Amino acid sequence: MSITSTEAARPPVAVIGPNAITRMAEALATIGGGDATCRDVFASAGLSDYLATPPTRMIPETDVAKLHRAAVDRLGEARTARISREAGRLTGDYLLAHRIPLLAQQVLKRLPRALAARILVKAIARHAWTFAGGGEFTYEASPQLTLRLKGSPICKELRTREPACAYFAATFERVFMEILGPTLQVTETECEATGAPACVFEVRW
């Protein structure tokens, strides 16, 4: 999710950025129950190697799915949602610090919010393969901004009672909030994990 990189071709194997793993590990260790809980969840997912050697390159989207399924199985939906939201916030911090140039952020902040939102979401859509994996990211900018992710990496083989993509919702919220103001909220209103045809995120400010 970068505002400056040129659009890259989708790789033959569906992959996703390493933040989806490393920030989940950080959130598990800090608010999710500590290092022991983090190790337990990663071991349950068969991903302990990522704790020994944190990934720095794109990773298979299936690993992200395994991690979220393991978290729900071991910790329950509500606790996993809180941890995922913190991981998403941390990912948003990373994107703002390393992927969206400060000058671009400053320019966007001076624009009317609706215009800034359209510019930002277009940039996100151009690089959606970095977080959507093999899924499809689309959006509608009118009358309000709505984001859709069909084939969410988080939802593969996952069934929950409540929407499960708190990680994505929080990442979107952190980035959009920085540009559009502190009142902005992103809410996942539909989720494939609950049986919906796509994950839907409503952006409101």
JSON list of C-alpha atoms in Angstrom, two decimals:
[
{"chain": "A", "resi": 1, "resn": "MET", "atom": "CA", "xyz": [0.00, 0.00, 0.00]},
{"chain": "A", "resi": 2, "resn": "SER", "atom": "CA", "xyz": [2.22, 2.78, -1.30]},
{"chain": "A", "resi": 3, "resn": "ILE", "atom": "CA", "xyz": [1.44, 6.11, -2.84]},
{"chain": "A", "resi": 4, "resn": "THR", "atom": "CA", "xyz": [4.71, 6.43, -4.70]},
{"chain": "A", "resi": 5, "resn": "SER", "atom": "CA", "xyz": [5.59, 2.99, -6.03]},
{"chain": "A", "resi": 6, "resn": "THR", "atom": "CA", "xyz": [4.67, 2.14, -9.59]},
{"chain": "A", "resi": 7, "resn": "GLU", "atom": "CA", "xyz": [1.97, -0.45, -10.02]},
{"chain": "A", "resi": 8, "resn": "ALA", "atom": "CA", "xyz": [3.43, -3.94, -9.91]},
{"chain": "A", "resi": 9, "resn": "ALA", "atom": "CA", "xyz": [2.20, -7.04, -11.68]},
{"chain": "A", "resi": 10, "resn": "ARG", "atom": "CA", "xyz": [0.35, -9.52, -9.50]},
{"chain": "A", "resi": 11, "resn": "PRO", "atom": "CA", "xyz": [2.72, -12.40, -8.70]},
{"chain": "A", "resi": 12, "resn": "PRO", "atom": "CA", "xyz": [1.76, -15.96, -9.79]},
{"chain": "A", "resi": 13, "resn": "VAL", "atom": "CA", "xyz": [1.40, -17.09, -6.16]},
{"chain": "A", "resi": 14, "resn": "ALA", "atom": "CA", "xyz": [-0.93, -14.98, -4.00]},
{"chain": "A", "resi": 15, "resn": "VAL", "atom": "CA", "xyz": [1.16, -13.11, -1.45]},
{"chain": "A", "resi": 16, "resn": "ILE", "atom": "CA", "xyz": [0.67, -10.37, 1.10]},
{"chain": "A", "resi": 17, "resn": "GLY", "atom": "CA", "xyz": [2.96, -7.92, 2.87]},
{"chain": "A", "resi": 18, "resn": "PRO", "atom": "CA", "xyz": [4.87, -9.18, 5.93]},
{"chain": "A", "resi": 19, "resn": "ASN", "atom": "CA", "xyz": [3.18, -6.67, 8.26]},
{"chain": "A", "resi": 20, "resn": "ALA", "atom": "CA", "xyz": [0.21, -9.04, 8.37]},
{"chain": "A", "resi": 21, "resn": "ILE", "atom": "CA", "xyz": [2.47, -11.45, 10.25]},
{"chain": "A", "resi": 22, "resn": "THR", "atom": "CA", "xyz": [4.96, -9.24, 12.09]},
{"chain": "A", "resi": 23, "resn": "ARG", "atom": "CA", "xyz": [2.39, -6.79, 13.46]},
{"chain": "A", "resi": 24, "resn": "MET", "atom": "CA", "xyz": [0.16, -9.62, 14.63]},
{"chain": "A", "resi": 25, "resn": "ALA", "atom": "CA", "xyz": [3.15, -11.02, 16.52]},
{"chain": "A", "resi": 26, "resn": "GLU", "atom": "CA", "xyz": [3.79, -7.62, 18.06]},
{"chain": "A", "resi": 27, "resn": "ALA", "atom": "CA", "xyz": [0.14, -7.19, 19.06]},
{"chain": "A", "resi": 28, "resn": "LEU", "atom": "CA", "xyz": [-0.07, -10.69, 20.51]},
{"chain": "A", "resi": 29, "resn": "ALA", "atom": "CA", "xyz": [3.02, -10.04, 22.62]},
{"chain": "A", "resi": 30, "resn": "THR", "atom": "CA", "xyz": [1.92, -6.62, 23.87]},
{"chain": "A", "resi": 31, "resn": "ILE", "atom": "CA", "xyz": [-1.86, -6.75, 24.37]},
{"chain": "A", "resi": 32, "resn": "GLY", "atom": "CA", "xyz": [-2.72, -10.35, 23.54]},
{"chain": "A", "resi": 33, "resn": "GLY", "atom": "CA", "xyz": [-1.28, -12.14, 26.53]},
{"chain": "A", "resi": 34, "resn": "GLY", "atom": "CA", "xyz": [2.46, -11.84, 26.20]},
{"chain": "A", "resi": 35, "resn": "ASP", "atom": "CA", "xyz": [5.23, -13.78, 24.51]},
{"chain": "A", "resi": 36, "resn": "ALA", "atom": "CA", "xyz": [3.90, -17.16, 25.64]},
{"chain": "A", "resi": 37, "resn": "THR", "atom": "CA", "xyz": [0.52, -16.52, 24.02]},
{"chain": "A", "resi": 38, "resn": "CYS", "atom": "CA", "xyz": [2.23, -15.29, 20.88]},
{"chain": "A", "resi": 39, "resn": "ARG", "atom": "CA", "xyz": [4.35, -18.45, 20.67]},
{"chain": "A", "resi": 40, "resn": "ASP", "atom": "CA", "xyz": [1.31, -20.64, 21.31]},
{"chain": "A", "resi": 41, "resn": "VAL", "atom": "CA", "xyz": [-0.74, -19.07, 18.52]},
{"chain": "A", "resi": 42, "resn": "PHE", "atom": "CA", "xyz": [2.11, -19.16, 16.01]},
{"chain": "A", "resi": 43, "resn": "ALA", "atom": "CA", "xyz": [2.89, -22.77, 16.91]},
{"chain": "A", "resi": 44, "resn": "SER", "atom": "CA", "xyz": [-0.77, -23.71, 16.50]},
{"chain": "A", "resi": 45, "resn": "ALA", "atom": "CA", "xyz": [-0.67, -22.14, 13.03]},
{"chain": "A", "resi": 46, "resn": "GLY", "atom": "CA", "xyz": [2.56, -23.97, 12.16]},
{"chain": "A", "resi": 47, "resn": "LEU", "atom": "CA", "xyz": [4.34, -20.64, 11.76]},
{"chain": "A", "resi": 48, "resn": "SER", "atom": "CA", "xyz": [6.87, -20.63, 14.60]},
{"chain": "A", "resi": 49, "resn": "ASP", "atom": "CA", "xyz": [9.69, -20.02, 12.12]},
{"chain": "A", "resi": 50, "resn": "TYR", "atom": "CA", "xyz": [8.33, -16.51, 11.59]},
{"chain": "A", "resi": 51, "resn": "LEU", "atom": "CA", "xyz": [9.02, -15.69, 15.24]},
{"chain": "A", "resi": 52, "resn": "ALA", "atom": "CA", "xyz": [12.60, -16.90, 14.96]},
{"chain": "A", "resi": 53, "resn": "THR", "atom": "CA", "xyz": [13.14, -15.04, 11.68]},
{"chain": "A", "resi": 54, "resn": "PRO", "atom": "CA", "xyz": [10.53, -12.31, 11.11]},
{"chain": "A", "resi": 55, "resn": "PRO", "atom": "CA", "xyz": [9.67, -12.01, 7.42]},
{"chain": "A", "resi": 56, "resn": "THR", "atom": "CA", "xyz": [10.84, -8.98, 5.48]},
{"chain": "A", "resi": 57, "resn": "ARG", "atom": "CA", "xyz": [9.48, -9.98, 2.07]},
{"chain": "A", "resi": 58, "resn": "MET", "atom": "CA", "xyz": [6.04, -10.79, 0.74]},
{"chain": "A", "resi": 59, "resn": "ILE", "atom": "CA", "xyz": [4.59, -13.96, 2.26]},
{"chain": "A", "resi": 60, "resn": "PRO", "atom": "CA", "xyz": [1.99, -16.51, 1.08]},
{"chain": "A", "resi": 61, "resn": "GLU", "atom": "CA", "xyz": [-1.52, -15.33, 1.86]},
{"chain": "A", "resi": 62, "resn": "THR", "atom": "CA", "xyz": [-2.25, -18.83, 3.16]},
{"chain": "A", "resi": 63, "resn": "ASP", "atom": "CA", "xyz": [0.08, -18.14, 6.10]},
{"chain": "A", "resi": 64, "resn": "VAL", "atom": "CA", "xyz": [-1.99, -15.11, 7.06]},
{"chain": "A", "resi": 65, "resn": "ALA", "atom": "CA", "xyz": [-5.13, -17.23, 6.92]},
{"chain": "A", "resi": 66, "resn": "LYS", "atom": "CA", "xyz": [-3.52, -19.90, 9.11]},
{"chain": "A", "resi": 67, "resn": "LEU", "atom": "CA", "xyz": [-2.49, -17.33, 11.70]},
{"chain": "A", "resi": 68, "resn": "HIS", "atom": "CA", "xyz": [-5.95, -15.79, 12.00]},
{"chain": "A", "resi": 69, "resn": "ARG", "atom": "CA", "xyz": [-7.64, -19.18, 12.18]},
{"chain": "A", "resi": 70, "resn": "ALA", "atom": "CA", "xyz": [-5.24, -20.22, 14.93]},
{"chain": "A", "resi": 71, "resn": "ALA", "atom": "CA", "xyz": [-5.85, -16.99, 16.84]},
{"chain": "A", "resi": 72, "resn": "VAL", "atom": "CA", "xyz": [-9.62, -17.47, 16.73]},
{"chain": "A", "resi": 73, "resn": "ASP", "atom": "CA", "xyz": [-9.29, -21.12, 17.73]},
{"chain": "A", "resi": 74, "resn": "ARG", "atom": "CA", "xyz": [-6.95, -20.40, 20.65]},
{"chain": "A", "resi": 75, "resn": "LEU", "atom": "CA", "xyz": [-8.21, -17.03, 21.86]},
{"chain": "A", "resi": 76, "resn": "GLY", "atom": "CA", "xyz": [-11.78, -16.64, 20.64]},
{"chain": "A", "resi": 77, "resn": "GLU", "atom": "CA", "xyz": [-13.34, -14.12, 18.29]},
{"chain": "A", "resi": 78, "resn": "ALA", "atom": "CA", "xyz": [-13.54, -11.07, 20.56]},
{"chain": "A", "resi": 79, "resn": "ARG", "atom": "CA", "xyz": [-9.97, -11.29, 21.84]},
{"chain": "A", "resi": 80, "resn": "THR", "atom": "CA", "xyz": [-8.63, -11.96, 18.35]},
{"chain": "A", "resi": 81, "resn": "ALA", "atom": "CA", "xyz": [-10.52, -8.91, 17.06]},
{"chain": "A", "resi": 82, "resn": "ARG", "atom": "CA", "xyz": [-8.86, -6.67, 19.66]},
{"chain": "A", "resi": 83, "resn": "ILE", "atom": "CA", "xyz": [-5.43, -8.05, 18.82]},
{"chain": "A", "resi": 84, "resn": "SER", "atom": "CA", "xyz": [-6.05, -7.78, 15.08]},
{"chain": "A", "resi": 85, "resn": "ARG", "atom": "CA", "xyz": [-7.17, -4.19, 15.46]},
{"chain": "A", "resi": 86, "resn": "GLU", "atom": "CA", "xyz": [-3.95, -3.31, 17.28]},
{"chain": "A", "resi": 87, "resn": "ALA", "atom": "CA", "xyz": [-1.95, -5.08, 14.57]},
{"chain": "A", "resi": 88, "resn": "GLY", "atom": "CA", "xyz": [-3.81, -3.09, 11.93]},
{"chain": "A", "resi": 89, "resn": "ARG", "atom": "CA", "xyz": [-3.12, 0.16, 13.75]},
{"chain": "A", "resi": 90, "resn": "LEU", "atom": "CA", "xyz": [0.59, -0.71, 13.88]},
{"chain": "A", "resi": 91, "resn": "THR", "atom": "CA", "xyz": [0.53, -1.51, 10.18]},
{"chain": "A", "resi": 92, "resn": "GLY", "atom": "CA", "xyz": [-1.07, 1.86, 9.48]},
{"chain": "A", "resi": 93, "resn": "ASP", "atom": "CA", "xyz": [1.69, 3.55, 11.48]},
{"chain": "A", "resi": 94, "resn": "TYR", "atom": "CA", "xyz": [4.26, 1.74, 9.36]},
{"chain": "A", "resi": 95, "resn": "LEU", "atom": "CA", "xyz": [2.62, 2.74, 6.09]},
{"chain": "A", "resi": 96, "resn": "LEU", "atom": "CA", "xyz": [2.43, 6.39, 7.12]},
{"chain": "A", "resi": 97, "resn": "ALA", "atom": "CA", "xyz": [6.07, 6.37, 8.19]},
{"chain": "A", "resi": 98, "resn": "HIS", "atom": "CA", "xyz": [7.55, 4.40, 5.29]},
{"chain": "A", "resi": 99, "resn": "ARG", "atom": "CA", "xyz": [5.17, 4.12, 2.34]},
{"chain": "A", "resi": 100, "resn": "ILE", "atom": "CA", "xyz": [3.27, 7.40, 2.04]},
{"chain": "A", "resi": 101, "resn": "PRO", "atom": "CA", "xyz": [5.70, 10.34, 1.74]},
{"chain": "A", "resi": 102, "resn": "LEU", "atom": "CA", "xyz": [5.25, 13.12, 4.26]},
{"chain": "A", "resi": 103, "resn": "LEU", "atom": "CA", "xyz": [4.89, 15.69, 1.48]},
{"chain": "A", "resi": 104, "resn": "ALA", "atom": "CA", "xyz": [2.03, 13.71, -0.07]},
{"chain": "A", "resi": 105, "resn": "GLN", "atom": "CA", "xyz": [0.35, 13.51, 3.33]},
{"chain": "A", "resi": 106, "resn": "GLN", "atom": "CA", "xyz": [0.70, 17.26, 3.82]},
{"chain": "A", "resi": 107, "resn": "VAL", "atom": "CA", "xyz": [-0.77, 18.00, 0.39]},
{"chain": "A", "resi": 108, "resn": "LEU", "atom": "CA", "xyz": [-3.72, 15.66, 0.93]},
{"chain": "A", "resi": 109, "resn": "LYS", "atom": "CA", "xyz": [-4.48, 17.22, 4.31]},
{"chain": "A", "resi": 110, "resn": "ARG", "atom": "CA", "xyz": [-4.95, 20.60, 2.63]},
{"chain": "A", "resi": 111, "resn": "LEU", "atom": "CA", "xyz": [-7.54, 19.30, 0.18]},
{"chain": "A", "resi": 112, "resn": "PRO", "atom": "CA", "xyz": [-11.29, 18.95, 0.79]},
{"chain": "A", "resi": 113, "resn": "ARG", "atom": "CA", "xyz": [-11.77, 15.67, 2.61]},
{"chain": "A", "resi": 114, "resn": "ALA", "atom": "CA", "xyz": [-13.88, 14.04, -0.10]},
{"chain": "A", "resi": 115, "resn": "LEU", "atom": "CA", "xyz": [-11.25, 14.82, -2.73]},
{"chain": "A", "resi": 116, "resn": "ALA", "atom": "CA", "xyz": [-8.40, 13.67, -0.51]},
{"chain": "A", "resi": 117, "resn": "ALA", "atom": "CA", "xyz": [-10.25, 10.43, 0.22]},
{"chain": "A", "resi": 118, "resn": "ARG", "atom": "CA", "xyz": [-10.72, 9.72, -3.50]},
{"chain": "A", "resi": 119, "resn": "ILE", "atom": "CA", "xyz": [-7.04, 10.33, -4.25]},
{"chain": "A", "resi": 120, "resn": "LEU", "atom": "CA", "xyz": [-5.92, 8.17, -1.35]},
{"chain": "A", "resi": 121, "resn": "VAL", "atom": "CA", "xyz": [-8.24, 5.27, -2.14]},
{"chain": "A", "resi": 122, "resn": "LYS", "atom": "CA", "xyz": [-7.10, 5.27, -5.77]},
{"chain": "A", "resi": 123, "resn": "ALA", "atom": "CA", "xyz": [-3.51, 4.94, -4.59]},
{"chain": "A", "resi": 124, "resn": "ILE", "atom": "CA", "xyz": [-4.52, 2.11, -2.28]},
{"chain": "A", "resi": 125, "resn": "ALA", "atom": "CA", "xyz": [-6.39, 0.33, -5.09]},
{"chain": "A", "resi": 126, "resn": "ARG", "atom": "CA", "xyz": [-3.36, 0.50, -7.40]},
{"chain": "A", "resi": 127, "resn": "HIS", "atom": "CA", "xyz": [-1.36, -1.53, -4.90]},
{"chain": "A", "resi": 128, "resn": "ALA", "atom": "CA", "xyz": [-4.12, -3.69, -3.47]},
{"chain": "A", "resi": 129, "resn": "TRP", "atom": "CA", "xyz": [-2.27, -6.88, -4.39]},
{"chain": "A", "resi": 130, "resn": "THR", "atom": "CA", "xyz": [0.12, -6.14, -1.51]},
{"chain": "A", "resi": 131, "resn": "PHE", "atom": "CA", "xyz": [-2.66, -6.69, 1.03]},
{"chain": "A", "resi": 132, "resn": "ALA", "atom": "CA", "xyz": [-5.46, -8.44, -0.87]},
{"chain": "A", "resi": 133, "resn": "GLY", "atom": "CA", "xyz": [-3.32, -11.33, -2.09]},
{"chain": "A", "resi": 134, "resn": "GLY", "atom": "CA", "xyz": [-5.40, -13.26, -4.57]},
{"chain": "A", "resi": 135, "resn": "GLY", "atom": "CA", "xyz": [-8.50, -11.30, -3.61]},
{"chain": "A", "resi": 136, "resn": "GLU", "atom": "CA", "xyz": [-10.11, -8.38, -5.42]},
{"chain": "A", "resi": 137, "resn": "PHE", "atom": "CA", "xyz": [-10.25, -4.89, -3.91]},
{"chain": "A", "resi": 138, "resn": "THR", "atom": "CA", "xyz": [-12.81, -2.40, -5.21]},
{"chain": "A", "resi": 139, "resn": "TYR", "atom": "CA", "xyz": [-14.39, 0.77, -3.89]},
{"chain": "A", "resi": 140, "resn": "GLU", "atom": "CA", "xyz": [-17.21, 3.24, -4.34]},
{"chain": "A", "resi": 141, "resn": "ALA", "atom": "CA", "xyz": [-16.54, 6.90, -3.57]},
{"chain": "A", "resi": 142, "resn": "SER", "atom": "CA", "xyz": [-20.13, 8.17, -3.70]},
{"chain": "A", "resi": 143, "resn": "PRO", "atom": "CA", "xyz": [-22.29, 8.94, -1.82]},
{"chain": "A", "resi": 144, "resn": "GLN", "atom": "CA", "xyz": [-19.87, 7.77, 0.90]},
{"chain": "A", "resi": 145, "resn": "LEU", "atom": "CA", "xyz": [-16.62, 5.88, 0.65]},
{"chain": "A", "resi": 146, "resn": "THR", "atom": "CA", "xyz": [-17.14, 2.11, 0.70]},
{"chain": "A", "resi": 147, "resn": "LEU", "atom": "CA", "xyz": [-14.32, -0.44, 0.35]},
{"chain": "A", "resi": 148, "resn": "ARG", "atom": "CA", "xyz": [-14.85, -4.05, -0.74]},
{"chain": "A", "resi": 149, "resn": "LEU", "atom": "CA", "xyz": [-12.47, -6.98, -0.52]},
{"chain": "A", "resi": 150, "resn": "LYS", "atom": "CA", "xyz": [-13.61, -10.20, -2.19]},
{"chain": "A", "resi": 151, "resn": "GLY", "atom": "CA", "xyz": [-11.42, -13.16, -1.32]},
{"chain": "A", "resi": 152, "resn": "SER", "atom": "CA", "xyz": [-9.92, -11.69, 1.86]},
{"chain": "A", "resi": 153, "resn": "PRO", "atom": "CA", "xyz": [-6.78, -13.60, 2.91]},
{"chain": "A", "resi": 154, "resn": "ILE", "atom": "CA", "xyz": [-7.98, -13.45, 6.51]},
{"chain": "A", "resi": 155, "resn": "CYS", "atom": "CA", "xyz": [-11.28, -15.19, 5.77]},
{"chain": "A", "resi": 156, "resn": "LYS", "atom": "CA", "xyz": [-10.04, -18.27, 3.94]},
{"chain": "A", "resi": 157, "resn": "GLU", "atom": "CA", "xyz": [-11.52, -21.33, 5.66]},
{"chain": "A", "resi": 158, "resn": "LEU", "atom": "CA", "xyz": [-12.58, -19.12, 8.58]},
{"chain": "A", "resi": 159, "resn": "ARG", "atom": "CA", "xyz": [-16.14, -18.99, 9.91]},
{"chain": "A", "resi": 160, "resn": "THR", "atom": "CA", "xyz": [-17.10, -16.53, 12.63]},
{"chain": "A", "resi": 161, "resn": "ARG", "atom": "CA", "xyz": [-20.24, -15.00, 14.12]},
{"chain": "A", "resi": 162, "resn": "GLU", "atom": "CA", "xyz": [-18.95, -11.42, 13.78]},
{"chain": "A", "resi": 163, "resn": "PRO", "atom": "CA", "xyz": [-16.90, -9.74, 11.02]},
{"chain": "A", "resi": 164, "resn": "ALA", "atom": "CA", "xyz": [-13.31, -11.00, 11.25]},
{"chain": "A", "resi": 165, "resn": "CYS", "atom": "CA", "xyz": [-11.25, -8.45, 9.30]},
{"chain": "A", "resi": 166, "resn": "ALA", "atom": "CA", "xyz": [-10.47, -6.06, 12.16]},
{"chain": "A", "resi": 167, "resn": "TYR", "atom": "CA", "xyz": [-6.88, -6.02, 10.92]},
{"chain": "A", "resi": 168, "resn": "PHE", "atom": "CA", "xyz": [-7.85, -4.48, 7.59]},
{"chain": "A", "resi": 169, "resn": "ALA", "atom": "CA", "xyz": [-10.45, -2.16, 9.12]},
{"chain": "A", "resi": 170, "resn": "ALA", "atom": "CA", "xyz": [-7.89, -0.75, 11.56]},
{"chain": "A", "resi": 171, "resn": "THR", "atom": "CA", "xyz": [-5.21, -0.37, 8.89]},
{"chain": "A", "resi": 172, "resn": "PHE", "atom": "CA", "xyz": [-7.58, 1.56, 6.65]},
{"chain": "A", "resi": 173, "resn": "GLU", "atom": "CA", "xyz": [-8.80, 3.63, 9.59]},
{"chain": "A", "resi": 174, "resn": "ARG", "atom": "CA", "xyz": [-5.32, 4.61, 10.75]},
{"chain": "A", "resi": 175, "resn": "VAL", "atom": "CA", "xyz": [-4.24, 5.75, 7.28]},
{"chain": "A", "resi": 176, "resn": "PHE", "atom": "CA", "xyz": [-7.45, 7.59, 6.41]},
{"chain": "A", "resi": 177, "resn": "MET", "atom": "CA", "xyz": [-7.67, 9.15, 9.88]},
{"chain": "A", "resi": 178, "resn": "GLU", "atom": "CA", "xyz": [-4.22, 10.67, 9.52]},
{"chain": "A", "resi": 179, "resn": "ILE", "atom": "CA", "xyz": [-5.30, 12.40, 6.30]},
{"chain": "A", "resi": 180, "resn": "LEU", "atom": "CA", "xyz": [-8.98, 13.16, 6.95]},
{"chain": "A", "resi": 181, "resn": "GLY", "atom": "CA", "xyz": [-9.04, 13.83, 10.68]},
{"chain": "A", "resi": 182, "resn": "PRO", "atom": "CA", "xyz": [-9.56, 12.14, 14.05]},
{"chain": "A", "resi": 183, "resn": "THR", "atom": "CA", "xyz": [-13.33, 11.74, 13.73]},
{"chain": "A", "resi": 184, "resn": "LEU", "atom": "CA", "xyz": [-12.96, 9.26, 10.87]},
{"chain": "A", "resi": 185, "resn": "GLN", "atom": "CA", "xyz": [-14.08, 5.68, 11.47]},
{"chain": "A", "resi": 186, "resn": "VAL", "atom": "CA", "xyz": [-13.89, 2.52, 9.39]},
{"chain": "A", "resi": 187, "resn": "THR", "atom": "CA", "xyz": [-16.40, -0.23, 10.16]},
{"chain": "A", "resi": 188, "resn": "GLU", "atom": "CA", "xyz": [-16.57, -3.67, 8.59]},
{"chain": "A", "resi": 189, "resn": "THR", "atom": "CA", "xyz": [-20.27, -4.15, 7.94]},
{"chain": "A", "resi": 190, "resn": "GLU", "atom": "CA", "xyz": [-20.12, -7.41, 5.97]},
{"chain": "A", "resi": 191, "resn": "CYS", "atom": "CA", "xyz": [-17.57, -10.21, 6.08]},
{"chain": "A", "resi": 192, "resn": "GLU", "atom": "CA", "xyz": [-16.92, -13.37, 4.14]},
{"chain": "A", "resi": 193, "resn": "ALA", "atom": "CA", "xyz": [-16.16, -15.17, 7.40]},
{"chain": "A", "resi": 194, "resn": "THR", "atom": "CA", "xyz": [-19.82, -14.72, 8.38]},
{"chain": "A", "resi": 195, "resn": "GLY", "atom": "CA", "xyz": [-21.09, -15.89, 5.00]},
{"chain": "A", "resi": 196, "resn": "ALA", "atom": "CA", "xyz": [-21.23, -12.60, 3.07]},
{"chain": "A", "resi": 197, "resn": "PRO", "atom": "CA", "xyz": [-20.08, -12.58, -0.57]},
{"chain": "A", "resi": 198, "resn": "ALA", "atom": "CA", "xyz": [-17.38, -10.00, 0.20]},
{"chain": "A", "resi": 199, "resn": "CYS", "atom": "CA", "xyz": [-15.93, -8.02, 3.07]},
{"chain": "A", "resi": 200, "resn": "VAL", "atom": "CA", "xyz": [-17.32, -4.47, 3.11]},
{"chain": "A", "resi": 201, "resn": "PHE", "atom": "CA", "xyz": [-15.79, -1.53, 4.97]},
{"chain": "A", "resi": 202, "resn": "GLU", "atom": "CA", "xyz": [-17.70, 1.72, 5.43]},
{"chain": "A", "resi": 203, "resn": "VAL", "atom": "CA", "xyz": [-15.53, 4.85, 5.80]},
{"chain": "A", "resi": 204, "resn": "ARG", "atom": "CA", "xyz": [-17.24, 7.73, 7.59]},
{"chain": "A", "resi": 205, "resn": "TRP", "atom": "CA", "xyz": [-16.01, 11.15, 8.69]}
]
